[in-house]
Amino acid sequence: MEQKELLYEGKAKKVYATDDPQQLIVAYKDDATAFNGLKKGTITGKGVINNQMSNLLMQRLEKAGVPTHYIQELSPRETLVKKVSIVPLEVIVRNIAAGSFSKRYGVDEGVVFDAPTLEFSYKNDDLGDPLINTSHALALKLATPEELETIRKYALQVNDFLKQLWSECGVILVDFKLEFGRLSDGTIVLADEISPDTCRLWDEKTHEKLDKDRFRRDMGGVEDAYEQVMSRLRQHEA
Ligand code: ADP
Ligand code: UDP
């Protein structure tokens, strides 16, 4: 599949057109940003890890019954995906309090929930991705009630599956962000990426952070953490 014109350059990926109007190529960069683009940097090798991890996880999820945009890995940094119209929601699932949840509600990081929480942010950089509820999403016509229900069901299914998979790798899945999109026939599929950029992953024994929080919080060892989780996942799959 030949890469054609650059359609979009985001903070972490570039998106290219292909000969097929229903397919895109995403190319993962080593660029890292945090706090709505305020903090910028590079995480060497991140693009390769995020591409390969996301593809591995999406293939597993597909088998587990969650439809995804994944078609084929083209190179270490590039993947052919089904083109979707992105539902402008960041769908966040949490198992343990951390990040903005801890800050907003005054809950210590590490408090374990009895059941996963699901929240939506309106994906809009100019507004700083504000937290919204289901009725706000409907009022803004971001999705239909049926689509929101499908998204909710898939997001919790993804959580059940990935929590188990990561636990078999000695890793705790604290929280993560998903994006969904519509194929041309309206089918909702999981899109974008699942990686240490979009998940909080803690070592099961030490609770050491193995994700983008090391970059956000200037903790050092960012590259090592990304490599560490990827190699645990590879070992699990071997
Ligand atoms: P951002 O836009 O937040 O800077 P990225 O750098 O990751 O993020 O850019 C990738 C863009 O591609 C995102 O806007 C994402 O919503 C979009 N995207 C991801 N998967 C697909 C897909 N299958 N079809 C169309 N757009 C997609
Ligand atoms: N997340 C993401 N992109 C965003 C916001 C959040 O991938 O734009 C992920 C983040 O990595 C974490 C989860 O979603 O795994 C929950 O993030 P949170 O709301 O705590 O926000 P943050 O602390 O990142 O501001």
JSON list of N, CA and C in Angstrom, two decimals, residues 22-93:
[
{"chain": "A", "resi": 22, "resn": "GLN", "atom": "N", "xyz": [-10.90, 4.21, 1.69]},
{"chain": "A", "resi": 22, "resn": "GLN", "atom": "CA", "xyz": [-11.39, 3.68, 2.98]},
{"chain": "A", "resi": 22, "resn": "GLN", "atom": "C", "xyz": [-10.23, 3.34, 3.93]},
{"chain": "A", "resi": 23, "resn": "GLN", "atom": "N", "xyz": [-8.98, 3.55, 3.46]},
{"chain": "A", "resi": 23, "resn": "GLN", "atom": "CA", "xyz": [-7.84, 3.16, 4.29]},
{"chain": "A", "resi": 23, "resn": "GLN", "atom": "C", "xyz": [-6.86, 4.32, 4.45]},
{"chain": "A", "resi": 24, "resn": "LEU", "atom": "N", "xyz": [-6.18, 4.32, 5.60]},
{"chain": "A", "resi": 24, "resn": "LEU", "atom": "CA", "xyz": [-5.18, 5.35, 5.91]},
{"chain": "A", "resi": 24, "resn": "LEU", "atom": "C", "xyz": [-3.91, 4.67, 6.37]},
{"chain": "A", "resi": 25, "resn": "ILE", "atom": "N", "xyz": [-2.80, 5.42, 6.33]},
{"chain": "A", "resi": 25, "resn": "ILE", "atom": "CA", "xyz": [-1.57, 4.96, 6.98]},
{"chain": "A", "resi": 25, "resn": "ILE", "atom": "C", "xyz": [-1.29, 5.91, 8.14]},
{"chain": "A", "resi": 26, "resn": "VAL", "atom": "N", "xyz": [-1.08, 5.33, 9.33]},
{"chain": "A", "resi": 26, "resn": "VAL", "atom": "CA", "xyz": [-0.65, 6.17, 10.46]},
{"chain": "A", "resi": 26, "resn": "VAL", "atom": "C", "xyz": [0.83, 5.90, 10.70]},
{"chain": "A", "resi": 27, "resn": "ALA", "atom": "N", "xyz": [1.60, 6.97, 10.91]},
{"chain": "A", "resi": 27, "resn": "ALA", "atom": "CA", "xyz": [3.04, 6.87, 11.15]},
{"chain": "A", "resi": 27, "resn": "ALA", "atom": "C", "xyz": [3.32, 7.47, 12.52]},
{"chain": "A", "resi": 28, "resn": "TYR", "atom": "N", "xyz": [3.89, 6.67, 13.40]},
{"chain": "A", "resi": 28, "resn": "TYR", "atom": "CA", "xyz": [4.12, 7.06, 14.80]},
{"chain": "A", "resi": 28, "resn": "TYR", "atom": "C", "xyz": [5.44, 7.79, 14.96]},
{"chain": "A", "resi": 29, "resn": "LYS", "atom": "N", "xyz": [5.42, 8.93, 15.63]},
{"chain": "A", "resi": 29, "resn": "LYS", "atom": "CA", "xyz": [6.61, 9.76, 15.85]},
{"chain": "A", "resi": 29, "resn": "LYS", "atom": "C", "xyz": [7.16, 9.53, 17.27]},
{"chain": "A", "resi": 30, "resn": "ASP", "atom": "N", "xyz": [8.37, 9.99, 17.48]},
{"chain": "A", "resi": 30, "resn": "ASP", "atom": "CA", "xyz": [8.96, 9.95, 18.83]},
{"chain": "A", "resi": 30, "resn": "ASP", "atom": "C", "xyz": [8.61, 11.21, 19.63]},
{"chain": "A", "resi": 31, "resn": "ASP", "atom": "N", "xyz": [7.87, 12.13, 19.02]},
{"chain": "A", "resi": 31, "resn": "ASP", "atom": "CA", "xyz": [7.50, 13.37, 19.72]},
{"chain": "A", "resi": 31, "resn": "ASP", "atom": "C", "xyz": [6.56, 13.07, 20.87]},
{"chain": "A", "resi": 32, "resn": "ALA", "atom": "N", "xyz": [6.81, 13.75, 21.99]},
{"chain": "A", "resi": 32, "resn": "ALA", "atom": "CA", "xyz": [5.93, 13.59, 23.15]},
{"chain": "A", "resi": 32, "resn": "ALA", "atom": "C", "xyz": [5.45, 14.97, 23.59]},
{"chain": "A", "resi": 33, "resn": "THR", "atom": "N", "xyz": [4.17, 15.03, 23.96]},
{"chain": "A", "resi": 33, "resn": "THR", "atom": "CA", "xyz": [3.64, 16.28, 24.52]},
{"chain": "A", "resi": 33, "resn": "THR", "atom": "C", "xyz": [2.82, 15.93, 25.74]},
{"chain": "A", "resi": 34, "resn": "ALA", "atom": "N", "xyz": [2.64, 16.91, 26.61]},
{"chain": "A", "resi": 34, "resn": "ALA", "atom": "CA", "xyz": [1.78, 16.72, 27.77]},
{"chain": "A", "resi": 34, "resn": "ALA", "atom": "C", "xyz": [1.16, 18.07, 28.12]},
{"chain": "A", "resi": 35, "resn": "PHE", "atom": "N", "xyz": [0.15, 18.02, 28.97]},
{"chain": "A", "resi": 35, "resn": "PHE", "atom": "CA", "xyz": [-0.55, 19.24, 29.42]},
{"chain": "A", "resi": 35, "resn": "PHE", "atom": "C", "xyz": [-1.03, 20.06, 28.22]},
{"chain": "A", "resi": 36, "resn": "ASN", "atom": "N", "xyz": [-1.79, 19.37, 27.36]},
{"chain": "A", "resi": 36, "resn": "ASN", "atom": "CA", "xyz": [-2.39, 20.00, 26.18]},
{"chain": "A", "resi": 36, "resn": "ASN", "atom": "C", "xyz": [-1.34, 20.72, 25.32]},
{"chain": "A", "resi": 37, "resn": "GLY", "atom": "N", "xyz": [-0.18, 20.05, 25.15]},
{"chain": "A", "resi": 37, "resn": "GLY", "atom": "CA", "xyz": [0.84, 20.57, 24.24]},
{"chain": "A", "resi": 37, "resn": "GLY", "atom": "C", "xyz": [1.82, 21.55, 24.87]},
{"chain": "A", "resi": 38, "resn": "LEU", "atom": "N", "xyz": [1.60, 21.91, 26.14]},
{"chain": "A", "resi": 38, "resn": "LEU", "atom": "CA", "xyz": [2.47, 22.88, 26.81]},
{"chain": "A", "resi": 38, "resn": "LEU", "atom": "C", "xyz": [3.88, 22.34, 27.01]},
{"chain": "A", "resi": 39, "resn": "LYS", "atom": "N", "xyz": [3.98, 21.07, 27.38]},
{"chain": "A", "resi": 39, "resn": "LYS", "atom": "CA", "xyz": [5.28, 20.42, 27.57]},
{"chain": "A", "resi": 39, "resn": "LYS", "atom": "C", "xyz": [5.59, 19.60, 26.33]},
{"chain": "A", "resi": 40, "resn": "LYS", "atom": "N", "xyz": [6.79, 19.80, 25.78]},
{"chain": "A", "resi": 40, "resn": "LYS", "atom": "CA", "xyz": [7.18, 19.09, 24.56]},
{"chain": "A", "resi": 40, "resn": "LYS", "atom": "C", "xyz": [8.50, 18.39, 24.76]},
{"chain": "A", "resi": 41, "resn": "GLY", "atom": "N", "xyz": [8.69, 17.25, 24.09]},
{"chain": "A", "resi": 41, "resn": "GLY", "atom": "CA", "xyz": [9.96, 16.55, 24.17]},
{"chain": "A", "resi": 41, "resn": "GLY", "atom": "C", "xyz": [10.00, 15.40, 23.18]},
{"chain": "A", "resi": 42, "resn": "THR", "atom": "N", "xyz": [11.06, 14.60, 23.32]},
{"chain": "A", "resi": 42, "resn": "THR", "atom": "CA", "xyz": [11.23, 13.43, 22.46]},
{"chain": "A", "resi": 42, "resn": "THR", "atom": "C", "xyz": [11.45, 12.22, 23.35]},
{"chain": "A", "resi": 43, "resn": "ILE", "atom": "N", "xyz": [10.83, 11.13, 23.02]},
{"chain": "A", "resi": 43, "resn": "ILE", "atom": "CA", "xyz": [11.09, 9.86, 23.70]},
{"chain": "A", "resi": 43, "resn": "ILE", "atom": "C", "xyz": [11.61, 8.92, 22.61]},
{"chain": "A", "resi": 44, "resn": "THR", "atom": "N", "xyz": [12.95, 8.72, 22.61]},
{"chain": "A", "resi": 44, "resn": "THR", "atom": "CA", "xyz": [13.58, 7.98, 21.52]},
{"chain": "A", "resi": 44, "resn": "THR", "atom": "C", "xyz": [13.06, 6.54, 21.48]},
{"chain": "A", "resi": 45, "resn": "GLY", "atom": "N", "xyz": [12.58, 6.13, 20.30]},
{"chain": "A", "resi": 45, "resn": "GLY", "atom": "CA", "xyz": [12.08, 4.76, 20.13]},
{"chain": "A", "resi": 45, "resn": "GLY", "atom": "C", "xyz": [10.61, 4.60, 20.47]},
{"chain": "A", "resi": 46, "resn": "LYS", "atom": "N", "xyz": [9.98, 5.65, 20.99]},
{"chain": "A", "resi": 46, "resn": "LYS", "atom": "CA", "xyz": [8.57, 5.57, 21.39]},
{"chain": "A", "resi": 46, "resn": "LYS", "atom": "C", "xyz": [7.66, 5.22, 20.21]},
{"chain": "A", "resi": 47, "resn": "GLY", "atom": "N", "xyz": [7.92, 5.83, 19.04]},
{"chain": "A", "resi": 47, "resn": "GLY", "atom": "CA", "xyz": [7.05, 5.61, 17.89]},
{"chain": "A", "resi": 47, "resn": "GLY", "atom": "C", "xyz": [6.97, 4.13, 17.52]},
{"chain": "A", "resi": 48, "resn": "VAL", "atom": "N", "xyz": [8.12, 3.48, 17.54]},
{"chain": "A", "resi": 48, "resn": "VAL", "atom": "CA", "xyz": [8.17, 2.05, 17.18]},
{"chain": "A", "resi": 48, "resn": "VAL", "atom": "C", "xyz": [7.41, 1.23, 18.23]},
{"chain": "A", "resi": 49, "resn": "ILE", "atom": "N", "xyz": [7.68, 1.51, 19.51]},
{"chain": "A", "resi": 49, "resn": "ILE", "atom": "CA", "xyz": [7.01, 0.75, 20.58]},
{"chain": "A", "resi": 49, "resn": "ILE", "atom": "C", "xyz": [5.50, 0.96, 20.54]},
{"chain": "A", "resi": 50, "resn": "ASN", "atom": "N", "xyz": [5.07, 2.22, 20.43]},
{"chain": "A", "resi": 50, "resn": "ASN", "atom": "CA", "xyz": [3.63, 2.49, 20.44]},
{"chain": "A", "resi": 50, "resn": "ASN", "atom": "C", "xyz": [2.93, 1.85, 19.25]},
{"chain": "A", "resi": 51, "resn": "ASN", "atom": "N", "xyz": [3.58, 1.90, 18.09]},
{"chain": "A", "resi": 51, "resn": "ASN", "atom": "CA", "xyz": [2.99, 1.28, 16.90]},
{"chain": "A", "resi": 51, "resn": "ASN", "atom": "C", "xyz": [2.84, -0.22, 17.13]},
{"chain": "A", "resi": 52, "resn": "GLN", "atom": "N", "xyz": [3.93, -0.87, 17.54]},
{"chain": "A", "resi": 52, "resn": "GLN", "atom": "CA", "xyz": [3.91, -2.33, 17.67]},
{"chain": "A", "resi": 52, "resn": "GLN", "atom": "C", "xyz": [3.00, -2.79, 18.81]},
{"chain": "A", "resi": 53, "resn": "MET", "atom": "N", "xyz": [3.03, -2.05, 19.93]},
{"chain": "A", "resi": 53, "resn": "MET", "atom": "CA", "xyz": [2.17, -2.43, 21.06]},
{"chain": "A", "resi": 53, "resn": "MET", "atom": "C", "xyz": [0.70, -2.27, 20.71]},
{"chain": "A", "resi": 54, "resn": "SER", "atom": "N", "xyz": [0.38, -1.14, 20.11]},
{"chain": "A", "resi": 54, "resn": "SER", "atom": "CA", "xyz": [-1.01, -0.88, 19.74]},
{"chain": "A", "resi": 54, "resn": "SER", "atom": "C", "xyz": [-1.52, -1.95, 18.78]},
{"chain": "A", "resi": 55, "resn": "ASN", "atom": "N", "xyz": [-0.69, -2.31, 17.82]},
{"chain": "A", "resi": 55, "resn": "ASN", "atom": "CA", "xyz": [-1.11, -3.32, 16.84]},
{"chain": "A", "resi": 55, "resn": "ASN", "atom": "C", "xyz": [-1.31, -4.68, 17.49]},
{"chain": "A", "resi": 56, "resn": "LEU", "atom": "N", "xyz": [-0.38, -5.03, 18.38]},
{"chain": "A", "resi": 56, "resn": "LEU", "atom": "CA", "xyz": [-0.51, -6.32, 19.08]},
{"chain": "A", "resi": 56, "resn": "LEU", "atom": "C", "xyz": [-1.81, -6.35, 19.90]},
{"chain": "A", "resi": 57, "resn": "LEU", "atom": "N", "xyz": [-2.04, -5.28, 20.66]},
{"chain": "A", "resi": 57, "resn": "LEU", "atom": "CA", "xyz": [-3.22, -5.25, 21.53]},
{"chain": "A", "resi": 57, "resn": "LEU", "atom": "C", "xyz": [-4.51, -5.22, 20.70]},
{"chain": "A", "resi": 58, "resn": "MET", "atom": "N", "xyz": [-4.51, -4.45, 19.63]},
{"chain": "A", "resi": 58, "resn": "MET", "atom": "CA", "xyz": [-5.74, -4.37, 18.81]},
{"chain": "A", "resi": 58, "resn": "MET", "atom": "C", "xyz": [-6.05, -5.72, 18.16]},
{"chain": "A", "resi": 59, "resn": "GLN", "atom": "N", "xyz": [-5.00, -6.46, 17.75]},
{"chain": "A", "resi": 59, "resn": "GLN", "atom": "CA", "xyz": [-5.26, -7.79, 17.18]},
{"chain": "A", "resi": 59, "resn": "GLN", "atom": "C", "xyz": [-5.86, -8.72, 18.22]},
{"chain": "A", "resi": 60, "resn": "ARG", "atom": "N", "xyz": [-5.35, -8.65, 19.45]},
{"chain": "A", "resi": 60, "resn": "ARG", "atom": "CA", "xyz": [-5.91, -9.48, 20.52]},
{"chain": "A", "resi": 60, "resn": "ARG", "atom": "C", "xyz": [-7.36, -9.09, 20.80]},
{"chain": "A", "resi": 61, "resn": "LEU", "atom": "N", "xyz": [-7.61, -7.78, 20.84]},
{"chain": "A", "resi": 61, "resn": "LEU", "atom": "CA", "xyz": [-8.97, -7.29, 21.14]},
{"chain": "A", "resi": 61, "resn": "LEU", "atom": "C", "xyz": [-9.95, -7.70, 20.05]},
{"chain": "A", "resi": 62, "resn": "GLU", "atom": "N", "xyz": [-9.49, -7.62, 18.82]},
{"chain": "A", "resi": 62, "resn": "GLU", "atom": "CA", "xyz": [-10.32, -8.02, 17.68]},
{"chain": "A", "resi": 62, "resn": "GLU", "atom": "C", "xyz": [-10.78, -9.48, 17.87]},
{"chain": "A", "resi": 63, "resn": "LYS", "atom": "N", "xyz": [-9.83, -10.34, 18.23]},
{"chain": "A", "resi": 63, "resn": "LYS", "atom": "CA", "xyz": [-10.14, -11.76, 18.46]},
{"chain": "A", "resi": 63, "resn": "LYS", "atom": "C", "xyz": [-11.11, -11.92, 19.63]},
{"chain": "A", "resi": 64, "resn": "ALA", "atom": "N", "xyz": [-11.01, -10.99, 20.60]},
{"chain": "A", "resi": 64, "resn": "ALA", "atom": "CA", "xyz": [-11.88, -11.06, 21.79]},
{"chain": "A", "resi": 64, "resn": "ALA", "atom": "C", "xyz": [-13.24, -10.41, 21.52]},
{"chain": "A", "resi": 65, "resn": "GLY", "atom": "N", "xyz": [-13.47, -9.95, 20.29]},
{"chain": "A", "resi": 65, "resn": "GLY", "atom": "CA", "xyz": [-14.80, -9.46, 19.92]},
{"chain": "A", "resi": 65, "resn": "GLY", "atom": "C", "xyz": [-14.99, -7.96, 19.88]},
{"chain": "A", "resi": 66, "resn": "VAL", "atom": "N", "xyz": [-13.88, -7.20, 19.99]},
{"chain": "A", "resi": 66, "resn": "VAL", "atom": "CA", "xyz": [-13.99, -5.74, 19.88]},
{"chain": "A", "resi": 66, "resn": "VAL", "atom": "C", "xyz": [-13.49, -5.33, 18.49]},
{"chain": "A", "resi": 67, "resn": "PRO", "atom": "N", "xyz": [-14.36, -4.81, 17.63]},
{"chain": "A", "resi": 67, "resn": "PRO", "atom": "CA", "xyz": [-13.89, -4.42, 16.29]},
{"chain": "A", "resi": 67, "resn": "PRO", "atom": "C", "xyz": [-12.93, -3.22, 16.37]},
{"chain": "A", "resi": 68, "resn": "THR", "atom": "N", "xyz": [-11.87, -3.26, 15.58]},
{"chain": "A", "resi": 68, "resn": "THR", "atom": "CA", "xyz": [-10.86, -2.19, 15.61]},
{"chain": "A", "resi": 68, "resn": "THR", "atom": "C", "xyz": [-10.55, -1.71, 14.19]},
{"chain": "A", "resi": 69, "resn": "HIS", "atom": "N", "xyz": [-9.78, -0.62, 14.12]},
{"chain": "A", "resi": 69, "resn": "HIS", "atom": "CA", "xyz": [-9.40, -0.06, 12.81]},
{"chain": "A", "resi": 69, "resn": "HIS", "atom": "C", "xyz": [-8.19, -0.78, 12.20]},
{"chain": "A", "resi": 70, "resn": "TYR", "atom": "N", "xyz": [-7.57, -1.68, 12.96]},
{"chain": "A", "resi": 70, "resn": "TYR", "atom": "CA", "xyz": [-6.30, -2.29, 12.53]},
{"chain": "A", "resi": 70, "resn": "TYR", "atom": "C", "xyz": [-6.45, -3.14, 11.25]},
{"chain": "A", "resi": 71, "resn": "ILE", "atom": "N", "xyz": [-5.55, -2.93, 10.30]},
{"chain": "A", "resi": 71, "resn": "ILE", "atom": "CA", "xyz": [-5.50, -3.81, 9.11]},
{"chain": "A", "resi": 71, "resn": "ILE", "atom": "C", "xyz": [-4.16, -4.54, 9.06]},
{"chain": "A", "resi": 72, "resn": "GLN", "atom": "N", "xyz": [-3.05, -3.80, 9.01]},
{"chain": "A", "resi": 72, "resn": "GLN", "atom": "CA", "xyz": [-1.75, -4.46, 8.80]},
{"chain": "A", "resi": 72, "resn": "GLN", "atom": "C", "xyz": [-0.60, -3.54, 9.19]},
{"chain": "A", "resi": 73, "resn": "GLU", "atom": "N", "xyz": [0.39, -4.11, 9.86]},
{"chain": "A", "resi": 73, "resn": "GLU", "atom": "CA", "xyz": [1.61, -3.35, 10.19]},
{"chain": "A", "resi": 73, "resn": "GLU", "atom": "C", "xyz": [2.46, -3.30, 8.93]},
{"chain": "A", "resi": 74, "resn": "LEU", "atom": "N", "xyz": [2.86, -2.09, 8.50]},
{"chain": "A", "resi": 74, "resn": "LEU", "atom": "CA", "xyz": [3.61, -1.94, 7.26]},
{"chain": "A", "resi": 74, "resn": "LEU", "atom": "C", "xyz": [5.10, -1.82, 7.49]},
{"chain": "A", "resi": 75, "resn": "SER", "atom": "N", "xyz": [5.46, -1.27, 8.63]},
{"chain": "A", "resi": 75, "resn": "SER", "atom": "CA", "xyz": [6.88, -1.08, 8.97]},
{"chain": "A", "resi": 75, "resn": "SER", "atom": "C", "xyz": [6.91, -0.84, 10.48]},
{"chain": "A", "resi": 76, "resn": "PRO", "atom": "N", "xyz": [8.11, -0.75, 11.08]},
{"chain": "A", "resi": 76, "resn": "PRO", "atom": "CA", "xyz": [8.15, -0.55, 12.53]},
{"chain": "A", "resi": 76, "resn": "PRO", "atom": "C", "xyz": [7.34, 0.65, 13.03]},
{"chain": "A", "resi": 77, "resn": "ARG", "atom": "N", "xyz": [7.20, 1.68, 12.20]},
{"chain": "A", "resi": 77, "resn": "ARG", "atom": "CA", "xyz": [6.46, 2.86, 12.66]},
{"chain": "A", "resi": 77, "resn": "ARG", "atom": "C", "xyz": [5.14, 3.09, 11.96]},
{"chain": "A", "resi": 78, "resn": "GLU", "atom": "N", "xyz": [4.83, 2.27, 10.94]},
{"chain": "A", "resi": 78, "resn": "GLU", "atom": "CA", "xyz": [3.66, 2.58, 10.10]},
{"chain": "A", "resi": 78, "resn": "GLU", "atom": "C", "xyz": [2.65, 1.44, 10.06]},
{"chain": "A", "resi": 79, "resn": "THR", "atom": "N", "xyz": [1.39, 1.82, 10.11]},
{"chain": "A", "resi": 79, "resn": "THR", "atom": "CA", "xyz": [0.32, 0.83, 10.08]},
{"chain": "A", "resi": 79, "resn": "THR", "atom": "C", "xyz": [-0.81, 1.26, 9.16]},
{"chain": "A", "resi": 80, "resn": "LEU", "atom": "N", "xyz": [-1.33, 0.29, 8.43]},
{"chain": "A", "resi": 80, "resn": "LEU", "atom": "CA", "xyz": [-2.49, 0.51, 7.59]},
{"chain": "A", "resi": 80, "resn": "LEU", "atom": "C", "xyz": [-3.74, 0.31, 8.46]},
{"chain": "A", "resi": 81, "resn": "VAL", "atom": "N", "xyz": [-4.62, 1.29, 8.44]},
{"chain": "A", "resi": 81, "resn": "VAL", "atom": "CA", "xyz": [-5.84, 1.20, 9.26]},
{"chain": "A", "resi": 81, "resn": "VAL", "atom": "C", "xyz": [-7.07, 1.53, 8.42]},
{"chain": "A", "resi": 82, "resn": "LYS", "atom": "N", "xyz": [-8.22, 1.12, 8.93]},
{"chain": "A", "resi": 82, "resn": "LYS", "atom": "CA", "xyz": [-9.48, 1.51, 8.30]},
{"chain": "A", "resi": 82, "resn": "LYS", "atom": "C", "xyz": [-9.73, 2.98, 8.63]},
{"chain": "A", "resi": 83, "resn": "LYS", "atom": "N", "xyz": [-10.06, 3.75, 7.62]},
{"chain": "A", "resi": 83, "resn": "LYS", "atom": "CA", "xyz": [-10.36, 5.16, 7.86]},
{"chain": "A", "resi": 83, "resn": "LYS", "atom": "C", "xyz": [-11.69, 5.27, 8.60]},
{"chain": "A", "resi": 84, "resn": "VAL", "atom": "N", "xyz": [-11.70, 6.05, 9.65]},
{"chain": "A", "resi": 84, "resn": "VAL", "atom": "CA", "xyz": [-12.96, 6.29, 10.36]},
{"chain": "A", "resi": 84, "resn": "VAL", "atom": "C", "xyz": [-13.20, 7.79, 10.49]},
{"chain": "A", "resi": 85, "resn": "SER", "atom": "N", "xyz": [-14.43, 8.11, 10.80]},
{"chain": "A", "resi": 85, "resn": "SER", "atom": "CA", "xyz": [-14.72, 9.47, 11.24]},
{"chain": "A", "resi": 85, "resn": "SER", "atom": "C", "xyz": [-14.71, 9.40, 12.76]},
{"chain": "A", "resi": 86, "resn": "ILE", "atom": "N", "xyz": [-13.72, 10.05, 13.35]},
{"chain": "A", "resi": 86, "resn": "ILE", "atom": "CA", "xyz": [-13.51, 9.93, 14.81]},
{"chain": "A", "resi": 86, "resn": "ILE", "atom": "C", "xyz": [-14.69, 10.55, 15.57]},
{"chain": "A", "resi": 87, "resn": "VAL", "atom": "N", "xyz": [-15.21, 9.81, 16.54]},
{"chain": "A", "resi": 87, "resn": "VAL", "atom": "CA", "xyz": [-16.20, 10.35, 17.48]},
{"chain": "A", "resi": 87, "resn": "VAL", "atom": "C", "xyz": [-15.39, 11.24, 18.43]},
{"chain": "A", "resi": 88, "resn": "PRO", "atom": "N", "xyz": [-15.69, 12.55, 18.49]},
{"chain": "A", "resi": 88, "resn": "PRO", "atom": "CA", "xyz": [-14.78, 13.45, 19.23]},
{"chain": "A", "resi": 88, "resn": "PRO", "atom": "C", "xyz": [-14.91, 13.35, 20.76]},
{"chain": "A", "resi": 89, "resn": "LEU", "atom": "N", "xyz": [-14.67, 12.13, 21.24]},
{"chain": "A", "resi": 89, "resn": "LEU", "atom": "CA", "xyz": [-14.71, 11.86, 22.68]},
{"chain": "A", "resi": 89, "resn": "LEU", "atom": "C", "xyz": [-13.44, 11.13, 23.07]},
{"chain": "A", "resi": 90, "resn": "GLU", "atom": "N", "xyz": [-12.84, 11.54, 24.19]},
{"chain": "A", "resi": 90, "resn": "GLU", "atom": "CA", "xyz": [-11.80, 10.73, 24.80]},
{"chain": "A", "resi": 90, "resn": "GLU", "atom": "C", "xyz": [-12.51, 9.88, 25.83]},
{"chain": "A", "resi": 91, "resn": "VAL", "atom": "N", "xyz": [-12.47, 8.58, 25.62]},
{"chain": "A", "resi": 91, "resn": "VAL", "atom": "CA", "xyz": [-13.19, 7.65, 26.47]},
{"chain": "A", "resi": 91, "resn": "VAL", "atom": "C", "xyz": [-12.19, 7.11, 27.49]},
{"chain": "A", "resi": 92, "resn": "ILE", "atom": "N", "xyz": [-12.38, 7.46, 28.75]},
{"chain": "A", "resi": 92, "resn": "ILE", "atom": "CA", "xyz": [-11.38, 7.13, 29.77]},
{"chain": "A", "resi": 92, "resn": "ILE", "atom": "C", "xyz": [-11.95, 6.12, 30.76]},
{"chain": "A", "resi": 93, "resn": "VAL", "atom": "N", "xyz": [-11.23, 5.02, 30.92]},
{"chain": "A", "resi": 93, "resn": "VAL", "atom": "CA", "xyz": [-11.62, 3.97, 31.87]},
{"chain": "A", "resi": 93, "resn": "VAL", "atom": "C", "xyz": [-10.56, 3.95, 32.97]}
]
